[in-house]
Amino acid sequence: MATTDDKTYLFFEKVFEKRWKEKISQIKDSYHKRLDLNSEETLIKEFRSFGINFTFESNKIEGSTLTYRDTSMLLEYQISPPNKKMQDVLETRRHMEVYESLLNNKEEISLDLIKKWHKDLFKDTKPSHAGIFRDIALSRKGTKGVNVVIIGSLHKPPTFEKISLLMAELIEWYQNKKKIYNPVFLAGYFHLKFSIIHPFVDGNGRISRLINNYILHKNGYPMLNIKYNQRRGYYSSLENSSILSSISSLSKFKFSIPKAISSSTVTPTN
């Protein structure tokens, strides 16, 4: 018997074939042609430039006080901005390091890799739960496991007891589907499901966006930079998808990924 996910994808694949497949293929071809025309030195600079922008926007979405200039001066010249939160400075540095580490990484997505990225990103600022799923993180009362509430959202993440099973199922799903579904939508769906599970006490948004770009980059697609001024539409799509869990709402979120890629620049520049 077909599952809800199977039915969703039957619908979603039909729409994708009609609406996005040709456009996404053209973008990928153009992306590779332009990559081939650039020298290795130029590509390094372009990917670094994208990384600075991506780091700024992803952290800004989560409340970072650093401006783009602060971020650029910090990452390019190691000049820390005055009168800004040290937490924001440290997480900016670590986010860029994690981003650069994934560019040449050939590993498959796994629980260990996701935990490693989270630990590397938050080891300076959230050492008590960096790299640890919330099913074994310590709550303030000292008991094992932490349930979380997303402020301003109607979505209720699963209780901590379910986290390990749900994440294992998500990884299994990815392994089974990675050769079946288009990587653009594979990345979008993983991003969505990860956000719904909310496996960490904090930092889920930044990790989900890193995973999204890892899947895209690993499969030869341009990476996606969701900007701070796009956050309302981004959160709205996640919110509707996680609450309604319907074919139409899930598709809305998945189609936001190729739409954003199709309207972005082909090369990873400013």
mmCIF file of C-alpha atoms in Angstrom:
data_model
loop_
_atom_site.group_PDB
_atom_site.id
_atom_site.type_symbol
_atom_site.label_atom_id
_atom_site.label_comp_id
_atom_site.label_asym_id
_atom_site.label_seq_id
_atom_site.Cartn_x
_atom_site.Cartn_y
_atom_site.Cartn_z
ATOM 1 C CA MET A 1 0.000 0.000 0.000
ATOM 2 C CA ALA A 2 1.338 3.412 -0.928
ATOM 3 C CA THR A 3 2.237 5.697 1.981
ATOM 4 C CA THR A 4 1.349 9.377 2.251
ATOM 5 C CA ASP A 5 4.902 10.250 1.220
ATOM 6 C CA ASP A 6 4.629 7.985 -1.837
ATOM 7 C CA LYS A 7 1.364 9.637 -2.893
ATOM 8 C CA THR A 8 2.872 13.060 -2.318
ATOM 9 C CA TYR A 9 5.810 12.260 -4.529
ATOM 10 C CA LEU A 10 3.673 10.806 -7.311
ATOM 11 C CA PHE A 11 1.880 14.121 -7.444
ATOM 12 C CA PHE A 12 5.022 16.123 -6.903
ATOM 13 C CA GLU A 13 7.010 14.298 -9.622
ATOM 14 C CA LYS A 14 4.278 14.945 -12.199
ATOM 15 C CA VAL A 15 4.300 18.654 -11.424
ATOM 16 C CA PHE A 16 8.092 18.707 -11.389
ATOM 17 C CA GLU A 17 8.297 17.060 -14.808
ATOM 18 C CA LYS A 18 5.936 19.633 -16.286
ATOM 19 C CA ARG A 19 7.053 22.739 -14.447
ATOM 20 C CA TRP A 20 10.658 22.526 -13.286
ATOM 21 C CA LYS A 21 12.675 19.665 -14.747
ATOM 22 C CA GLU A 22 13.742 21.424 -17.938
ATOM 23 C CA LYS A 23 14.502 24.692 -16.124
ATOM 24 C CA ILE A 24 16.558 22.979 -13.412
ATOM 25 C CA SER A 25 18.480 20.980 -16.042
ATOM 26 C CA GLN A 26 19.296 24.190 -17.907
ATOM 27 C CA ILE A 27 20.510 25.826 -14.705
ATOM 28 C CA LYS A 28 22.724 22.867 -13.880
ATOM 29 C CA ASP A 29 24.206 22.828 -17.414
ATOM 30 C CA SER A 30 24.873 26.570 -17.357
ATOM 31 C CA TYR A 31 26.358 26.294 -13.877
ATOM 32 C CA HIS A 32 28.854 23.660 -15.004
ATOM 33 C CA LYS A 33 29.749 25.530 -18.171
ATOM 34 C CA ARG A 34 30.602 28.618 -16.181
ATOM 35 C CA LEU A 35 32.518 26.586 -13.623
ATOM 36 C CA ASP A 36 34.573 25.082 -16.447
ATOM 37 C CA LEU A 37 35.446 28.545 -17.754
ATOM 38 C CA ASN A 38 36.868 29.726 -14.433
ATOM 39 C CA SER A 39 40.318 28.978 -13.067
ATOM 40 C CA GLU A 40 40.706 27.063 -9.824
ATOM 41 C CA GLU A 41 41.818 30.259 -8.101
ATOM 42 C CA THR A 42 38.701 32.101 -9.269
ATOM 43 C CA LEU A 43 36.432 29.269 -8.146
ATOM 44 C CA ILE A 44 37.995 29.269 -4.687
ATOM 45 C CA LYS A 45 37.295 32.997 -4.413
ATOM 46 C CA GLU A 46 33.733 32.615 -5.671
ATOM 47 C CA PHE A 47 32.869 29.784 -3.317
ATOM 48 C CA ARG A 48 34.391 31.736 -0.449
ATOM 49 C CA SER A 49 32.389 34.817 -1.438
ATOM 50 C CA PHE A 50 29.216 32.730 -1.504
ATOM 51 C CA GLY A 51 30.162 31.262 1.883
ATOM 52 C CA ILE A 52 30.495 34.694 3.465
ATOM 53 C CA ASN A 53 27.075 35.698 2.114
ATOM 54 C CA PHE A 54 25.518 32.384 3.136
ATOM 55 C CA THR A 55 27.027 32.601 6.633
ATOM 56 C CA PHE A 56 25.782 36.157 7.093
ATOM 57 C CA GLU A 57 22.231 35.422 5.908
ATOM 58 C CA SER A 58 21.831 32.099 7.737
ATOM 59 C CA ASN A 59 23.053 33.556 11.031
ATOM 60 C CA LYS A 60 21.007 36.737 10.527
ATOM 61 C CA ILE A 61 17.856 34.641 10.143
ATOM 62 C CA GLU A 62 18.604 33.214 13.594
ATOM 63 C CA GLY A 63 19.081 36.634 15.199
ATOM 64 C CA SER A 64 22.763 37.419 14.739
ATOM 65 C CA THR A 65 23.618 41.071 15.405
ATOM 66 C CA LEU A 66 26.461 41.150 12.851
ATOM 67 C CA THR A 67 26.022 43.189 9.693
ATOM 68 C CA TYR A 68 27.275 41.987 6.327
ATOM 69 C CA ARG A 69 30.307 44.276 6.684
ATOM 70 C CA ASP A 70 30.976 42.868 10.172
ATOM 71 C CA THR A 71 30.814 39.357 8.752
ATOM 72 C CA SER A 72 33.037 40.132 5.785
ATOM 73 C CA MET A 73 35.702 41.930 7.854
ATOM 74 C CA LEU A 74 35.704 39.118 10.401
ATOM 75 C CA LEU A 75 36.043 36.300 7.899
ATOM 76 C CA GLU A 76 38.346 38.002 5.418
ATOM 77 C CA TYR A 77 40.607 39.991 7.746
ATOM 78 C CA GLN A 78 39.986 38.485 11.203
ATOM 79 C CA ILE A 79 38.788 41.858 12.464
ATOM 80 C CA SER A 80 36.174 41.380 15.173
ATOM 81 C CA PRO A 81 33.386 43.967 15.195
ATOM 82 C CA PRO A 82 33.192 46.183 18.286
ATOM 83 C CA ASN A 83 30.186 46.125 20.580
ATOM 84 C CA LYS A 84 28.725 42.933 19.132
ATOM 85 C CA LYS A 85 27.867 39.726 20.968
ATOM 86 C CA MET A 86 30.817 37.364 21.260
ATOM 87 C CA GLN A 87 28.420 34.465 20.640
ATOM 88 C CA ASP A 88 27.559 35.912 17.227
ATOM 89 C CA VAL A 89 31.246 36.397 16.384
ATOM 90 C CA LEU A 90 32.177 32.838 17.357
ATOM 91 C CA GLU A 91 29.240 31.260 15.537
ATOM 92 C CA THR A 92 30.028 33.261 12.410
ATOM 93 C CA ARG A 93 33.572 31.904 12.363
ATOM 94 C CA ARG A 94 32.440 28.350 13.019
ATOM 95 C CA HIS A 95 29.656 28.461 10.422
ATOM 96 C CA MET A 96 32.134 29.481 7.743
ATOM 97 C CA GLU A 97 34.464 26.668 8.781
ATOM 98 C CA VAL A 98 31.677 24.086 8.531
ATOM 99 C CA TYR A 99 30.586 25.471 5.156
ATOM 100 C CA GLU A 100 34.123 25.268 3.754
ATOM 101 C CA SER A 101 34.546 21.744 5.118
ATOM 102 C CA LEU A 102 31.540 20.478 3.165
ATOM 103 C CA LEU A 103 32.758 21.774 -0.206
ATOM 104 C CA ASN A 104 35.205 18.906 -0.726
ATOM 105 C CA ASN A 105 33.521 16.359 1.519
ATOM 106 C CA LYS A 106 32.489 13.139 -0.250
ATOM 107 C CA GLU A 107 30.720 11.482 2.691
ATOM 108 C CA GLU A 108 27.092 10.492 2.532
ATOM 109 C CA ILE A 109 24.668 12.216 4.874
ATOM 110 C CA SER A 110 24.655 10.328 8.160
ATOM 111 C CA LEU A 111 23.725 10.868 11.789
ATOM 112 C CA ASP A 112 27.408 11.118 12.706
ATOM 113 C CA LEU A 113 28.089 13.740 10.032
ATOM 114 C CA ILE A 114 25.104 15.857 11.074
ATOM 115 C CA LYS A 115 26.163 15.678 14.728
ATOM 116 C CA LYS A 116 29.734 16.582 13.794
ATOM 117 C CA TRP A 117 28.622 19.702 11.927
ATOM 118 C CA HIS A 118 26.457 20.740 14.864
ATOM 119 C CA LYS A 119 29.298 20.169 17.323
ATOM 120 C CA ASP A 120 31.771 22.101 15.171
ATOM 121 C CA LEU A 121 29.325 24.993 14.802
ATOM 122 C CA PHE A 122 28.305 25.331 18.451
ATOM 123 C CA LYS A 123 31.181 23.907 20.500
ATOM 124 C CA ASP A 124 32.253 27.410 21.572
ATOM 125 C CA THR A 125 28.827 28.804 22.416
ATOM 126 C CA LYS A 126 26.618 25.844 23.339
ATOM 127 C CA PRO A 127 29.082 23.213 24.605
ATOM 128 C CA SER A 128 26.530 21.434 26.804
ATOM 129 C CA HIS A 129 24.492 20.232 23.836
ATOM 130 C CA ALA A 130 26.726 20.770 20.798
ATOM 131 C CA GLY A 131 26.524 17.694 18.588
ATOM 132 C CA ILE A 132 23.985 15.986 20.865
ATOM 133 C CA PHE A 133 20.414 15.136 19.903
ATOM 134 C CA ARG A 134 17.868 16.325 22.417
ATOM 135 C CA ASP A 135 16.823 12.807 23.373
ATOM 136 C CA ILE A 136 19.983 12.534 25.481
ATOM 137 C CA ALA A 137 20.646 16.206 26.228
ATOM 138 C CA LEU A 138 20.245 17.263 29.840
ATOM 139 C CA SER A 139 17.310 19.469 30.726
ATOM 140 C CA ARG A 140 17.497 22.131 33.423
ATOM 141 C CA LYS A 141 15.937 19.667 35.841
ATOM 142 C CA GLY A 142 18.715 17.204 35.177
ATOM 143 C CA THR A 143 16.549 14.569 33.542
ATOM 144 C CA LYS A 144 17.551 13.090 30.224
ATOM 145 C CA GLY A 145 15.861 14.467 27.158
ATOM 146 C CA VAL A 146 14.599 17.903 26.245
ATOM 147 C CA ASN A 147 11.315 18.845 24.604
ATOM 148 C CA VAL A 148 11.347 22.097 22.672
ATOM 149 C CA VAL A 149 8.860 24.773 21.703
ATOM 150 C CA ILE A 150 9.322 26.917 18.607
ATOM 151 C CA ILE A 151 8.381 30.459 19.555
ATOM 152 C CA GLY A 152 5.776 31.928 17.223
ATOM 153 C CA SER A 153 5.004 28.598 15.567
ATOM 154 C CA LEU A 154 1.991 26.325 15.823
ATOM 155 C CA HIS A 155 4.177 23.343 14.954
ATOM 156 C CA LYS A 156 4.921 21.079 17.897
ATOM 157 C CA PRO A 157 8.165 19.146 17.380
ATOM 158 C CA PRO A 158 8.057 15.479 18.415
ATOM 159 C CA THR A 159 8.891 14.615 22.001
ATOM 160 C CA PHE A 160 12.505 13.783 22.774
ATOM 161 C CA GLU A 161 11.837 10.045 23.092
ATOM 162 C CA LYS A 162 11.121 9.840 19.349
ATOM 163 C CA ILE A 163 14.151 11.731 18.057
ATOM 164 C CA SER A 164 16.635 8.905 17.474
ATOM 165 C CA LEU A 165 14.068 6.738 15.665
ATOM 166 C CA LEU A 166 12.802 9.595 13.503
ATOM 167 C CA MET A 167 16.307 10.657 12.521
ATOM 168 C CA ALA A 168 17.302 7.078 11.720
ATOM 169 C CA GLU A 169 14.204 6.784 9.522
ATOM 170 C CA LEU A 170 15.067 10.056 7.764
ATOM 171 C CA ILE A 171 18.592 8.854 6.982
ATOM 172 C CA GLU A 172 17.217 5.523 5.745
ATOM 173 C CA TRP A 173 14.712 7.368 3.549
ATOM 174 C CA TYR A 174 17.516 9.481 2.083
ATOM 175 C CA GLN A 175 19.657 6.434 1.315
ATOM 176 C CA ASN A 176 16.724 4.702 -0.393
ATOM 177 C CA LYS A 177 15.601 7.723 -2.421
ATOM 178 C CA LYS A 178 18.843 9.499 -3.341
ATOM 179 C CA LYS A 179 19.094 7.684 -6.688
ATOM 180 C CA ILE A 180 15.389 7.991 -7.438
ATOM 181 C CA TYR A 181 14.442 11.615 -6.841
ATOM 182 C CA ASN A 182 15.913 14.758 -8.309
ATOM 183 C CA PRO A 183 18.568 16.137 -5.897
ATOM 184 C CA VAL A 184 16.912 19.567 -5.777
ATOM 185 C CA PHE A 185 13.737 18.111 -4.338
ATOM 186 C CA LEU A 186 15.630 15.551 -2.300
ATOM 187 C CA ALA A 187 17.417 18.449 -0.603
ATOM 188 C CA GLY A 188 14.151 20.329 -0.064
ATOM 189 C CA TYR A 189 12.381 17.343 1.429
ATOM 190 C CA PHE A 190 15.280 16.506 3.755
ATOM 191 C CA HIS A 191 15.365 20.152 4.838
ATOM 192 C CA LEU A 192 11.653 20.050 5.610
ATOM 193 C CA LYS A 193 11.651 16.740 7.491
ATOM 194 C CA PHE A 194 14.731 17.723 9.502
ATOM 195 C CA SER A 195 13.025 20.971 10.498
ATOM 196 C CA ILE A 196 9.879 19.103 11.548
ATOM 197 C CA ILE A 197 11.854 16.661 13.712
ATOM 198 C CA HIS A 198 13.956 19.468 15.242
ATOM 199 C CA PRO A 199 16.519 16.986 16.602
ATOM 200 C CA PHE A 200 18.744 19.467 18.468
ATOM 201 C CA VAL A 201 17.944 21.721 21.393
ATOM 202 C CA ASP A 202 19.073 24.699 19.301
ATOM 203 C CA GLY A 203 20.693 25.389 15.927
ATOM 204 C CA ASN A 204 18.349 23.303 13.782
ATOM 205 C CA GLY A 205 17.769 26.050 11.209
ATOM 206 C CA ARG A 206 21.424 26.608 10.390
ATOM 207 C CA ILE A 207 22.163 22.890 10.240
ATOM 208 C CA SER A 208 19.161 22.235 7.972
ATOM 209 C CA ARG A 209 20.352 24.910 5.543
ATOM 210 C CA LEU A 210 23.890 23.489 5.577
ATOM 211 C CA ILE A 211 22.517 20.002 4.836
ATOM 212 C CA ASN A 212 20.356 21.408 2.047
ATOM 213 C CA ASN A 213 23.391 22.983 0.375
ATOM 214 C CA TYR A 214 25.540 19.911 0.958
ATOM 215 C CA ILE A 215 23.075 17.750 -0.987
ATOM 216 C CA LEU A 216 22.837 20.314 -3.793
ATOM 217 C CA HIS A 217 26.610 20.842 -4.042
ATOM 218 C CA LYS A 218 27.381 17.132 -3.803
ATOM 219 C CA ASN A 219 25.101 16.507 -6.775
ATOM 220 C CA GLY A 220 26.502 19.302 -8.925
ATOM 221 C CA TYR A 221 23.818 21.953 -8.390
ATOM 222 C CA PRO A 222 24.317 25.596 -7.368
ATOM 223 C CA MET A 223 23.812 26.143 -3.671
ATOM 224 C CA LEU A 224 20.938 28.137 -2.214
ATOM 225 C CA ASN A 225 21.250 31.238 -0.041
ATOM 226 C CA ILE A 226 17.976 31.999 1.731
ATOM 227 C CA LYS A 227 18.197 35.673 2.583
ATOM 228 C CA TYR A 228 17.117 37.373 5.785
ATOM 229 C CA ASN A 229 14.542 39.467 3.930
ATOM 230 C CA GLN A 230 13.011 36.238 2.582
ATOM 231 C CA ARG A 231 12.613 34.734 6.045
ATOM 232 C CA ARG A 232 8.856 35.288 6.341
ATOM 233 C CA GLY A 233 8.098 33.329 3.193
ATOM 234 C CA TYR A 234 10.649 30.688 4.223
ATOM 235 C CA TYR A 235 9.129 30.277 7.688
ATOM 236 C CA SER A 236 5.601 30.353 6.285
ATOM 237 C CA SER A 237 6.357 27.481 3.900
ATOM 238 C CA LEU A 238 7.935 25.436 6.689
ATOM 239 C CA GLU A 239 5.062 26.238 9.046
ATOM 240 C CA ASN A 240 2.312 25.279 6.604
ATOM 241 C CA SER A 241 4.103 22.128 5.533
ATOM 242 C CA SER A 242 4.785 20.927 9.071
ATOM 243 C CA ILE A 243 1.272 21.648 10.379
ATOM 244 C CA LEU A 244 -0.912 20.677 7.434
ATOM 245 C CA SER A 245 1.263 17.828 6.098
ATOM 246 C CA SER A 246 -0.829 17.849 2.953
ATOM 247 C CA ILE A 247 0.193 17.280 -0.642
ATOM 248 C CA SER A 248 -0.399 20.928 -1.533
ATOM 249 C CA SER A 249 1.481 22.366 1.437
ATOM 250 C CA LEU A 250 4.390 19.937 1.136
ATOM 251 C CA SER A 251 4.662 20.739 -2.547
ATOM 252 C CA LYS A 252 4.656 24.460 -1.816
ATOM 253 C CA PHE A 253 7.773 24.086 0.295
ATOM 254 C CA LYS A 254 9.499 21.715 -2.130
ATOM 255 C CA PHE A 255 8.790 23.964 -5.089
ATOM 256 C CA SER A 256 10.212 26.965 -3.228
ATOM 257 C CA ILE A 257 13.660 25.364 -3.540
ATOM 258 C CA PRO A 258 13.811 25.079 -7.358
ATOM 259 C CA LYS A 259 12.052 28.433 -7.703
ATOM 260 C CA ALA A 260 14.762 30.074 -5.611
ATOM 261 C CA ILE A 261 17.518 28.291 -7.530
ATOM 262 C CA SER A 262 15.975 29.190 -10.883
ATOM 263 C CA SER A 263 15.953 32.873 -9.937
ATOM 264 C CA SER A 264 19.470 32.870 -8.472
ATOM 265 C CA THR A 265 22.786 33.493 -10.147
ATOM 266 C CA VAL A 266 24.386 30.467 -11.760
ATOM 267 C CA THR A 267 27.729 30.847 -10.044
ATOM 268 C CA PRO A 268 28.230 31.217 -6.289
ATOM 269 C CA THR A 269 28.924 34.939 -6.264
ATOM 270 C CA ASN A 270 27.550 37.951 -4.392
#
